[in-house]
Coordinates of C-alpha atoms in Angstrom, one line a residue:
M1 CA 36.3 -73.9 152.9
G2 CA 34.4 -71.7 150.8
K3 CA 34.7 -68.1 149.8
T4 CA 33.4 -64.9 151.8
E5 CA 31.6 -62.5 149.5
T6 CA 34.1 -60.0 150.5
E7 CA 36.6 -62.2 149.0
T8 CA 34.5 -63.1 145.8
E9 CA 34.0 -59.3 145.0
T10 CA 37.9 -58.6 145.5
R11 CA 38.9 -60.7 143.2
D12 CA 41.2 -60.1 140.2
P13 CA 39.0 -60.3 137.1
G14 CA 41.6 -62.0 135.2
D15 CA 42.1 -64.7 137.4
P16 CA 39.6 -67.6 136.2
G17 CA 37.1 -68.1 138.6
A18 CA 36.3 -64.9 138.0
R19 CA 35.2 -65.5 134.5
L20 CA 33.0 -67.8 135.7
S21 CA 31.3 -66.0 138.0
T22 CA 27.6 -65.4 137.5
A23 CA 27.6 -61.6 139.4
P24 CA 28.0 -58.9 137.0
R25 CA 30.7 -56.6 136.4
E26 CA 30.3 -53.4 137.7
E27 CA 30.8 -51.6 134.2
T28 CA 28.2 -53.7 132.9
A29 CA 25.9 -53.5 135.5
V30 CA 24.1 -50.5 134.1
G31 CA 22.8 -51.7 130.6
G32 CA 25.6 -51.9 128.3
P33 CA 28.7 -50.8 126.4
V34 CA 28.1 -47.1 125.8
L35 CA 28.4 -46.1 121.9
G36 CA 28.9 -42.7 122.6
V37 CA 28.1 -39.9 119.9
T38 CA 29.7 -41.4 116.8
G39 CA 28.5 -44.4 117.9
W40 CA 24.8 -43.2 117.6
I41 CA 25.2 -41.8 114.7
R42 CA 26.4 -44.6 112.8
W43 CA 23.6 -46.8 114.3
L44 CA 21.0 -44.5 113.7
W45 CA 22.6 -44.2 109.7
R46 CA 22.2 -47.9 109.1
Q47 CA 19.0 -48.3 110.7
L48 CA 17.8 -45.4 108.0
T49 CA 19.7 -47.0 105.0
S50 CA 18.2 -50.2 105.4
M51 CA 15.8 -51.9 103.4
R52 CA 13.2 -52.1 105.3
V53 CA 12.7 -48.6 106.8
A54 CA 13.3 -47.5 103.1
L55 CA 9.9 -49.5 102.8
L56 CA 8.1 -48.8 105.7
L57 CA 9.1 -44.7 104.4
L58 CA 7.7 -45.4 101.3
F59 CA 4.2 -47.1 103.1
L60 CA 3.8 -44.3 105.0
L61 CA 4.2 -41.9 102.5
S62 CA 1.3 -43.6 100.7
L63 CA -0.8 -43.4 103.9
G64 CA 0.0 -39.7 103.7
A65 CA -1.0 -38.9 100.6
I66 CA -4.6 -40.9 101.4
P67 CA -6.0 -37.7 103.3
G68 CA -4.6 -35.2 100.7
S69 CA -6.9 -37.5 97.8
L70 CA -9.9 -37.1 100.5
I71 CA -9.7 -34.0 102.1
P72 CA -10.1 -30.8 99.8
Q73 CA -6.6 -28.9 99.4
N74 CA -6.1 -25.4 99.6
S75 CA -3.7 -25.8 96.7
V76 CA -6.5 -27.3 94.8
D77 CA -9.8 -25.8 95.4
E78 CA -9.6 -22.7 98.1
L79 CA -13.6 -22.8 97.7
K80 CA -14.0 -26.6 98.0
V81 CA -12.0 -25.8 101.2
R82 CA -14.0 -23.2 102.7
A83 CA -17.1 -25.1 102.1
F84 CA -15.9 -28.0 103.8
K85 CA -14.9 -26.3 107.0
D86 CA -17.9 -24.2 106.8
A87 CA -20.0 -27.7 106.8
H88 CA -17.7 -29.4 109.5
Q89 CA -16.9 -26.6 112.4
T90 CA -15.9 -29.5 114.7
L91 CA -13.5 -31.5 112.5
T92 CA -11.9 -28.3 111.0
P93 CA -9.4 -26.7 114.0
V94 CA -8.0 -30.8 114.3
Y95 CA -7.5 -30.4 110.5
E96 CA -5.8 -27.2 110.3
K97 CA -3.6 -28.4 113.6
L98 CA -2.7 -31.5 111.3
Q99 CA -2.1 -29.5 108.0
L100 CA -4.8 -31.8 106.3
F101 CA -5.5 -29.1 104.2
D102 CA -2.3 -28.6 102.8
V103 CA -1.0 -32.3 102.8
Y104 CA 1.8 -31.9 100.2
S105 CA 3.4 -28.9 101.6
S106 CA 3.0 -30.0 105.2
V107 CA 6.0 -30.7 107.8
W108 CA 5.4 -34.1 108.5
F109 CA 4.9 -35.1 104.6
S110 CA 7.6 -33.6 103.7
A111 CA 10.0 -34.9 106.8
I112 CA 8.7 -38.6 105.2
Y113 CA 9.3 -37.7 102.0
I114 CA 13.5 -35.9 102.6
L115 CA 13.9 -39.3 104.9
L116 CA 12.9 -42.1 102.1
F117 CA 15.1 -40.1 99.9
V118 CA 18.3 -39.9 101.9
S119 CA 17.2 -43.6 102.5
L120 CA 16.9 -44.6 98.9
I121 CA 20.5 -42.6 98.4
G122 CA 22.0 -45.0 101.2
C123 CA 20.8 -47.9 99.7
I124 CA 21.9 -47.3 96.6
V125 CA 25.1 -45.8 96.9
P126 CA 26.9 -48.7 98.5
R127 CA 25.2 -51.7 96.2
S128 CA 26.5 -49.8 93.4
R129 CA 29.8 -49.9 94.9
Q130 CA 29.6 -53.7 95.2
F131 CA 27.3 -54.0 92.1
V132 CA 30.3 -52.3 90.2
G133 CA 33.0 -54.6 91.7
Q134 CA 31.1 -57.8 91.4
L135 CA 30.9 -56.5 87.4
R136 CA 34.6 -56.2 87.0
G137 CA 35.3 -59.5 89.2
R138 CA 35.3 -63.2 88.0
P139 CA 32.7 -65.8 88.9
P140 CA 34.2 -67.8 91.6
G141 CA 36.3 -71.3 91.3
A142 CA 34.5 -74.5 91.6
P143 CA 33.8 -76.3 95.3
G144 CA 35.8 -79.1 96.3
R145 CA 32.8 -81.3 96.3
L146 CA 30.2 -80.3 93.3
T147 CA 27.8 -83.7 94.1
R148 CA 26.6 -81.1 97.3
L149 CA 24.9 -78.5 95.2
P150 CA 21.2 -78.7 94.2
A151 CA 21.5 -79.3 90.9
Y152 CA 24.6 -82.0 89.4
T153 CA 25.3 -84.2 87.2
T154 CA 28.2 -86.4 85.8
W155 CA 29.2 -88.9 83.2
R156 CA 32.6 -90.3 81.4
T157 CA 34.0 -89.3 78.5
E158 CA 36.6 -90.2 76.0
A159 CA 37.3 -86.8 74.8
G160 CA 40.9 -85.0 76.8
P161 CA 40.3 -83.0 79.7
E162 CA 41.5 -79.7 77.9
E163 CA 39.2 -80.7 75.2
V164 CA 35.8 -80.6 77.6
R165 CA 37.1 -77.6 79.4
E166 CA 37.6 -75.4 75.7
A167 CA 34.7 -76.9 74.6
A168 CA 32.7 -76.1 77.8
L169 CA 33.9 -72.7 78.0
A170 CA 32.4 -71.6 74.5
L171 CA 29.4 -73.5 75.5
L172 CA 29.1 -71.2 78.4
K173 CA 29.8 -68.5 76.7
G174 CA 27.2 -68.8 74.0
R175 CA 24.7 -69.2 76.5
R176 CA 25.7 -65.3 78.2
F177 CA 27.5 -66.6 80.5
R178 CA 30.3 -64.9 81.9
A179 CA 33.0 -67.6 82.1
H180 CA 36.6 -68.4 82.7
T181 CA 38.7 -71.5 83.5
V182 CA 39.8 -72.1 87.1
G183 CA 42.0 -74.7 87.5
N184 CA 40.7 -78.1 86.5
A185 CA 37.5 -76.7 86.3
V186 CA 34.9 -73.8 84.0
A187 CA 33.4 -71.6 86.7
A188 CA 30.8 -69.4 84.8
E189 CA 27.6 -66.8 86.0
K190 CA 24.7 -65.3 84.8
G191 CA 22.0 -63.0 86.0
Y192 CA 23.9 -60.2 86.8
L193 CA 20.7 -57.9 85.5
R194 CA 18.7 -58.9 88.2
E195 CA 21.0 -56.6 90.6
A196 CA 20.7 -54.4 87.9
G197 CA 17.7 -54.2 87.5
N198 CA 17.0 -53.4 91.3
L199 CA 19.5 -50.6 91.0
V200 CA 17.5 -48.9 88.5
F201 CA 14.3 -49.6 90.7
H202 CA 16.1 -47.3 93.4
I203 CA 17.3 -45.4 91.2
A204 CA 13.9 -44.4 89.6
L205 CA 12.1 -43.7 92.5
I206 CA 14.5 -41.2 93.5
V207 CA 13.8 -40.1 90.2
M208 CA 10.1 -39.4 90.7
L209 CA 10.9 -38.0 94.3
V210 CA 13.0 -35.2 92.1
A211 CA 9.6 -35.6 89.7
F212 CA 7.5 -34.7 92.7
A213 CA 9.6 -31.8 94.0
T214 CA 10.6 -30.3 90.7
G215 CA 7.0 -30.1 89.8
Q216 CA 6.1 -29.2 93.3
L217 CA 8.4 -26.0 93.4
F218 CA 8.2 -25.1 90.0
K219 CA 4.8 -25.6 88.4
S220 CA 1.7 -23.2 88.0
E221 CA -2.0 -23.8 87.4
G222 CA -4.6 -21.4 86.6
G223 CA -8.1 -21.5 85.7
K224 CA -10.2 -19.4 83.1
L225 CA -13.5 -19.2 81.9
I226 CA -14.2 -18.1 78.1
V227 CA -17.4 -17.0 76.5
E228 CA -17.3 -17.7 72.9
G229 CA -15.4 -15.0 71.0
D230 CA -13.3 -13.7 73.9
G231 CA -9.8 -14.6 74.3
F232 CA -7.2 -15.3 76.7
S233 CA -3.7 -14.0 77.2
N234 CA -0.9 -15.6 79.6
T235 CA -0.9 -12.8 81.8
L236 CA -1.1 -13.2 86.2
T237 CA -4.0 -10.2 85.3
Q238 CA -5.8 -12.8 82.9
Y239 CA -6.2 -15.4 85.0
D240 CA -9.6 -16.4 87.2
D241 CA -7.6 -18.3 89.8
F242 CA -3.7 -19.0 90.0
K243 CA -1.6 -20.8 92.0
S244 CA 1.9 -21.4 91.9
G245 CA 5.3 -23.7 93.6
S246 CA 7.0 -21.8 95.7
L247 CA 10.3 -21.4 93.4
Y248 CA 8.2 -20.3 90.5
S249 CA 7.8 -16.9 88.8
T250 CA 5.5 -15.0 86.9
D251 CA 8.4 -13.5 84.3
D252 CA 8.4 -17.8 83.6
L253 CA 4.9 -17.2 81.8
A254 CA 5.0 -18.4 78.1
P255 CA 4.0 -15.4 75.7
F256 CA 1.1 -17.0 73.8
G257 CA -2.5 -16.2 74.2
F258 CA -5.6 -17.7 72.4
R259 CA -9.6 -16.9 71.4
L260 CA -12.5 -19.2 71.8
D261 CA -14.3 -19.2 68.7
G262 CA -17.0 -21.9 69.7
F263 CA -17.5 -24.9 71.6
T264 CA -19.2 -27.6 69.9
G265 CA -21.6 -30.0 72.5
T266 CA -23.6 -33.0 71.3
Y267 CA -25.5 -35.4 73.3
Q268 CA -27.4 -38.6 72.8
K269 CA -30.6 -38.1 72.3
D270 CA -32.1 -41.6 73.2
G271 CA -31.9 -44.7 75.4
P272 CA -29.9 -45.0 78.7
Q273 CA -27.2 -42.8 77.8
R274 CA -29.5 -40.6 77.3
G275 CA -27.4 -36.6 77.7
T276 CA -24.0 -38.5 77.7
P277 CA -21.6 -36.3 75.6
R278 CA -20.7 -37.7 72.1
T279 CA -18.9 -34.6 70.9
F280 CA -16.9 -32.2 73.5
E281 CA -14.9 -29.6 72.2
A282 CA -13.7 -26.5 72.0
A283 CA -12.0 -24.7 68.5
V284 CA -9.8 -22.1 69.7
T285 CA -7.5 -19.9 67.2
Y286 CA -3.9 -19.3 69.5
S287 CA -0.5 -17.3 68.7
E288 CA 2.9 -17.0 70.3
A289 CA 4.7 -14.2 70.7
G290 CA 5.7 -12.6 67.6
G291 CA 3.8 -16.1 65.7
A292 CA 1.3 -16.4 63.5
D293 CA -2.3 -17.3 63.9
K294 CA -2.9 -20.6 64.6
K295 CA -5.8 -22.7 64.6
A296 CA -6.3 -26.0 67.0
V297 CA -9.6 -27.9 68.5
I298 CA -9.0 -28.8 72.2
R299 CA -10.5 -32.4 73.6
V300 CA -11.2 -33.5 76.9
N301 CA -7.6 -35.5 77.6
Q302 CA -6.1 -33.7 74.7
P303 CA -4.3 -30.6 75.5
L304 CA -3.0 -27.5 73.6
V305 CA 0.8 -27.7 74.0
V306 CA 2.0 -24.2 73.3
G307 CA 5.0 -22.8 74.8
G308 CA 5.8 -25.2 77.4
S309 CA 2.2 -25.0 78.9
K310 CA -1.0 -27.4 78.3
V311 CA -4.1 -26.0 77.8
Y312 CA -6.8 -28.4 79.2
L313 CA -10.9 -28.3 78.5
I314 CA -12.3 -28.9 82.1
A315 CA -15.7 -27.4 81.8
H316 CA -18.5 -26.4 79.8
G317 CA -21.9 -24.4 80.3
Y318 CA -23.9 -21.4 79.1
A319 CA -23.8 -18.0 78.8
P320 CA -27.7 -16.0 78.5
V321 CA -27.4 -12.5 77.0
V322 CA -29.4 -10.4 78.5
T323 CA -30.0 -6.7 78.3
V324 CA -30.5 -3.9 81.3
K325 CA -31.8 -0.4 80.8
D326 CA -32.9 1.6 83.8
G327 CA -36.1 3.8 83.9
R328 CA -35.5 6.6 81.0
G329 CA -35.1 3.7 78.4
E330 CA -31.2 3.8 78.5
L331 CA -29.0 1.0 78.2
V332 CA -27.3 0.4 81.6
Y333 CA -25.7 -3.5 80.9
Q334 CA -25.7 -6.0 78.2
G335 CA -23.6 -8.8 77.6
A336 CA -23.2 -13.0 78.1
V337 CA -23.5 -13.9 81.5
P338 CA -21.7 -17.4 82.5
L339 CA -23.7 -19.3 84.4
L340 CA -22.1 -22.5 86.8
P341 CA -24.1 -25.6 85.8
I342 CA -25.5 -27.8 89.2
D343 CA -26.1 -31.2 87.8
N344 CA -25.3 -33.2 84.5
N345 CA -28.2 -31.5 82.7
I346 CA -26.5 -28.4 83.3
T347 CA -29.0 -26.4 85.3
S348 CA -27.3 -23.4 85.8
T349 CA -27.6 -20.6 88.4
G350 CA -25.3 -17.1 88.6
A351 CA -25.3 -13.6 89.3
I352 CA -26.0 -10.9 87.1
K353 CA -24.5 -7.7 88.4
V354 CA -25.4 -3.8 87.4
M355 CA -22.1 -2.3 89.1
D356 CA -22.4 1.1 87.2
G357 CA -24.3 3.3 85.0
Y358 CA -27.3 2.8 86.7
R359 CA -30.3 5.1 88.4
D360 CA -33.2 4.7 89.8
K361 CA -36.4 7.0 88.1
N362 CA -35.3 9.9 91.1
G363 CA -32.2 9.7 89.2
K364 CA -30.3 8.3 92.4
R365 CA -27.8 6.4 91.6
E366 CA -28.0 2.3 92.2
Q367 CA -26.6 -0.9 91.9
L368 CA -28.9 -4.0 90.3
G369 CA -28.4 -7.7 90.8
F370 CA -30.5 -10.9 89.8
Q371 CA -30.5 -14.0 90.8
A372 CA -30.3 -15.9 87.8
F373 CA -31.6 -19.8 87.0
F374 CA -31.4 -20.9 83.9
V375 CA -32.0 -24.5 82.2
P376 CA -31.4 -25.7 78.8
T377 CA -34.2 -27.7 78.2
F378 CA -37.4 -26.7 80.4
A379 CA -40.1 -29.5 81.4
G380 CA -42.7 -27.2 80.7
A381 CA -45.2 -24.9 82.1
G382 CA -47.3 -27.2 85.1
K383 CA -44.7 -29.6 85.0
G384 CA -43.6 -29.0 88.7
T385 CA -39.9 -28.6 88.0
M386 CA -37.5 -26.1 87.1
F387 CA -34.5 -28.4 86.3
S388 CA -33.4 -29.0 83.1
Q389 CA -34.8 -32.4 81.3
F390 CA -31.5 -32.6 78.9
P391 CA -28.1 -30.7 78.1
G392 CA -28.7 -30.0 74.8
L393 CA -30.0 -26.0 74.0
D394 CA -33.7 -27.3 73.4
F395 CA -35.9 -25.0 75.6
P396 CA -34.0 -22.7 77.3
V397 CA -35.7 -20.6 79.8
M398 CA -34.3 -18.7 82.8
A399 CA -35.9 -17.3 86.1
L400 CA -35.0 -14.0 87.4
T401 CA -35.1 -12.4 91.1
G402 CA -34.0 -8.8 90.8
F403 CA -32.8 -6.6 93.9
H404 CA -31.7 -3.1 94.1
G405 CA -28.9 -1.1 96.6
D406 CA -25.6 -2.1 97.3
L407 CA -23.7 -5.4 95.5
R408 CA -20.6 -4.5 98.5
V409 CA -18.3 -4.5 95.4
D410 CA -16.5 -1.8 96.6
S411 CA -16.1 -3.1 100.4
G412 CA -12.9 -4.3 99.5
L413 CA -13.5 -7.9 100.4
P414 CA -13.1 -10.9 97.9
Q415 CA -16.3 -11.9 96.0
N416 CA -17.7 -14.9 94.2
V417 CA -19.0 -13.4 90.9
Y418 CA -21.3 -15.9 90.7
Q419 CA -23.2 -15.2 93.8
L420 CA -25.1 -12.4 95.1
D421 CA -24.0 -10.8 98.3
K422 CA -27.8 -9.2 99.7
S423 CA -27.2 -7.9 102.9
K424 CA -27.3 -4.5 101.2
M425 CA -29.7 -5.2 98.6
T426 CA -33.8 -5.2 98.6
Q427 CA -35.8 -7.4 96.8
F428 CA -37.9 -6.0 94.1
K429 CA -41.3 -6.4 94.6
D430 CA -44.7 -6.3 92.5
A431 CA -47.9 -3.9 92.5
D432 CA -49.5 -6.6 94.8
G433 CA -46.6 -6.5 97.6
N434 CA -45.3 -10.2 96.3
K435 CA -41.4 -10.2 95.8
L436 CA -40.5 -10.3 92.1
A437 CA -40.1 -13.2 90.3
Q438 CA -40.6 -13.9 86.5
R439 CA -39.5 -17.0 84.1
L440 CA -38.4 -15.5 80.8
L441 CA -38.5 -17.3 76.9
P442 CA -35.7 -15.9 74.9
G443 CA -36.7 -12.5 73.6
E444 CA -38.8 -11.9 76.6
T445 CA -38.7 -8.8 79.2
M446 CA -39.3 -8.6 82.8
T447 CA -40.2 -4.8 83.7
L448 CA -39.3 -3.6 87.0
P449 CA -41.8 -1.9 89.5
D450 CA -42.1 1.7 90.2
G451 CA -40.7 2.8 86.6
A452 CA -37.2 1.3 88.0
G453 CA -36.2 -0.5 84.1
S454 CA -36.2 -3.8 82.4
I455 CA -34.1 -6.6 81.8
T456 CA -34.5 -8.9 78.6
F457 CA -33.1 -12.5 77.8
E458 CA -31.9 -11.9 74.5
K459 CA -32.7 -14.9 71.6
D460 CA -28.6 -15.2 71.6
V461 CA -27.5 -17.7 73.9
K462 CA -23.5 -18.4 73.9
E463 CA -21.5 -21.4 75.6
W464 CA -18.5 -21.2 77.3
A465 CA -15.6 -23.2 77.9
S466 CA -13.6 -23.0 81.3
F467 CA -9.9 -24.3 80.7
Q468 CA -7.0 -25.4 82.7
I469 CA -3.6 -23.6 81.6
S470 CA -0.8 -25.8 83.5
Q471 CA 2.9 -25.7 83.3
Q472 CA 4.6 -28.9 85.5
P473 CA 8.0 -29.1 84.8
G474 CA 8.7 -32.8 86.2
N475 CA 5.8 -34.5 84.2
G476 CA 8.3 -35.7 81.8
L477 CA 10.9 -37.1 84.3
A478 CA 8.4 -38.7 86.8
L479 CA 7.3 -40.7 83.5
A480 CA 10.6 -41.5 83.2
G481 CA 11.3 -42.9 86.3
A482 CA 7.9 -44.4 86.7
I483 CA 9.2 -46.1 83.2
A484 CA 12.4 -47.2 84.5
A485 CA 10.8 -48.7 87.6
I486 CA 8.3 -51.0 86.1
A487 CA 11.3 -52.3 83.9
G488 CA 13.8 -52.6 86.6
L489 CA 11.3 -54.3 88.8
S490 CA 10.4 -56.6 86.4
G491 CA 14.1 -57.4 85.8
S492 CA 14.5 -57.6 89.5
L493 CA 11.7 -60.1 89.6
F494 CA 11.9 -62.8 86.5
I495 CA 16.0 -63.1 86.0
Q496 CA 17.7 -65.3 88.0
R497 CA 20.7 -65.0 89.0
R498 CA 23.1 -68.5 89.1
R499 CA 26.2 -70.2 89.0
V500 CA 27.5 -73.4 87.1
W501 CA 30.6 -75.3 87.0
V502 CA 32.1 -77.7 84.7
R503 CA 34.9 -80.3 86.3
A504 CA 36.8 -82.4 84.0
V505 CA 40.0 -84.3 85.4
R506 CA 41.4 -87.7 84.0
G507 CA 40.1 -90.7 86.0
E508 CA 42.9 -93.4 87.7
D509 CA 41.6 -96.0 84.5
G510 CA 42.7 -92.5 81.9
V511 CA 39.0 -92.3 81.2
T512 CA 38.1 -88.0 81.8
V513 CA 35.2 -87.7 83.8
V514 CA 33.3 -85.1 83.5
E515 CA 31.2 -83.3 86.6
M516 CA 28.6 -80.1 85.9
A517 CA 27.2 -78.3 88.7
G518 CA 24.5 -75.3 89.4
L519 CA 23.8 -73.3 92.2
G520 CA 21.6 -70.5 92.2
R521 CA 21.4 -67.2 94.4
S522 CA 17.7 -67.3 94.4
E523 CA 14.9 -69.5 94.2
S524 CA 14.6 -71.0 90.6
A525 CA 12.9 -74.3 89.8
K526 CA 14.4 -73.6 85.9
L527 CA 18.3 -74.5 86.8
P528 CA 17.8 -78.0 87.1
E529 CA 16.3 -78.2 83.9
E530 CA 19.1 -75.7 81.9
L531 CA 22.1 -77.3 83.9
A532 CA 20.5 -80.4 82.1
D533 CA 20.2 -78.8 78.6
L534 CA 23.8 -78.0 79.2
A535 CA 24.9 -80.9 80.0
V536 CA 23.2 -82.8 77.0
T537 CA 24.7 -80.1 74.6
L538 CA 28.1 -80.8 75.7
N539 CA 27.8 -84.4 75.6
E540 CA 26.4 -84.5 72.2
Q541 CA 29.1 -81.6 71.1
A542 CA 32.3 -82.5 72.6
A543 CA 32.1 -84.9 75.2
P544 CA 30.0 -88.0 74.8
T545 CA 29.6 -90.5 76.9
A546 CA 32.2 -93.8 76.8
P547 CA 31.5 -96.9 76.7
E548 CA 31.2 -98.7 80.0
P549 CA 34.4 -100.9 81.1
A550 CA 33.8 -104.8 80.7
E551 CA 33.6 -107.0 83.1
E552 CA 36.7 -109.1 84.1
P553 CA 35.6 -113.0 83.9
A554 CA 35.9 -114.6 87.4
E555 CA 38.8 -117.0 88.5
A556 CA 38.7 -120.6 87.8
G557 CA 38.9 -121.5 91.5
E558 CA 36.5 -118.5 92.5
A559 CA 34.0 -120.2 89.7
D560 CA 34.5 -123.8 91.3
K561 CA 33.1 -122.4 94.6

C-alpha cells in the first residue's frame, strides 16, 4: 500500500528511502548552498587571479589604448583637442562623458590597469611558491609499467644492474637532467626553465606596468620653439607649453640650458623624392649648472641627453626678419617672426604683433597686427599659386595684410601667438578703398596708408627649430621589462619539460633487462628522438646488447612425431 504525500514529507531524512526521493530538500530549494561573505570573497579572488581573467584584462587594456591613439588627448596637445571639439559638436559631449580626451587618466582605464596589476600578482605569487618547491624537490620515481608511456624502449645486456644505473645517472646528468636513483631505476627531469620563463614573462608584465605608472606620475614634457641665435634655460617660464605627471615637482627640473647656433636642412632637388629632407640637424651649445659650454648636434631620433632629460628635434621652419616704423619714421618693432608650416614644402603662416610703442599720425596709441603668409620658394608671378614649390630657401616671398586697433592681448584670455584676434581690429585700406594686402620680396617695404607707417621684409631670413624636452623616469625600466618579457615568452614557448626513467633489473636468466621511457609535460615531437639518442649512447657506452640465447634442440621423440 502506497504512502500518502504527508507521510513522504515527514519522512526521516536518515531513511534510505528519503535519500532516493526526487523531491527537493527544503534547504536547497532556494538555489543551492549559501557561500557567505568570506566564500564570495574567495570566489572573486580566484576568478580575478585566474589566467583567463588576466588575459581578458590585458586584452581590455589593449582595446582601451586604441581611442587614446586615435582621439586627440589633452595630455598631448590641447590645441588639437580644441579643434576636434569645434569640428565634432555632436560627438564631443559623448566623448567627454566617456573621458576619451583623457584616456590614460580616466577612471575606467585606471580600473582595468589596477585590476590587471592585482591579477598578475595573484597569479605569480602561488606559482612562484610552487616552482620553488619543484626546484627543491626531486623527480618522481619510475611508474610501475614503463610500457604505458608514449616513448619507450628496452633491451637486454650482460652488464650488471648497478653498473647500468650508474652509467645512466652519469649520462643524464651530463645532458643537464636533474637525476637521482630511486629503487631499481634512475629518475630524471629536464626543462624547468619553461616554467621559469613563464614566471619571468608575467613578472616582466608587472615591471612594464610599474614603469608605465612611474612614467605617468613622474614625467615632464615641454616644447620650445627657438630661433637661430636664441637660447633656452630649463625653467618653467621658458617653455611654450609644459605638462607633467601628478607627482612631478618643478623643483625636479634639471639645471641646464642651450643655444641654437644654427639649423641645417638640405633637400632632394629632383626626381620622385624631390623635397625629401637629406640633412635635418640643429647645432647647439649647451651647458649644465656650473659647467663649461659644450657643442652638440641634435638630429631626428638622436636627442641631446643632458641632466637626466632628453632634448628632441621635432620641427623646423622659417622666421623672416621684419622692421616696423610708425608715421614719424621711428622704429617700433624689429625681429625675426617664426611662422608655422602648413605643408611639406614649408608654406607658412603666422602673425606679426606690434603691441607697444606705436602711435598713429595723430600721436594716438594703437596696436598693429599683420597676417603673414610666407613661401620659401615662390612659383613666380602669374602662376596662380602662392604655395611653396620647394622647402629650401630658393625664392622667398612674403604676403602681408595689415590691421590696426586693439590686439586684445591685455584681455586676460589666452591667445595663440600665431593668430590675430581681429574682433577689435580694422584692416588698412589703400587709396581706392580696397583692403590693403601686398606681396613682398626680401628688402621690399609695404607703406601703410594715411601716414600710418611702414613694414619692411628684411633680406635676412632666419630659421627656427622646435624642441621637445622630456624627462621619462620609467623608460629604462620599461625597456628592461620588454626584453625580459620577450626572453621569458621565448623560454615558455620553446623549452619542453620532460621526464626520463631508466630501469635496470636482473632477469630470471641472469641477464639484465634495461627499460627506458620518457614522458613530456607538454606536447613535444622531439621526445622520442631524444630518448632514442639516450638509449643508443647508454647502449654503446655501458650496456651493450646481450646476444640472444640459443634455441634448445627439440627432443627426439617430439621430432619423430
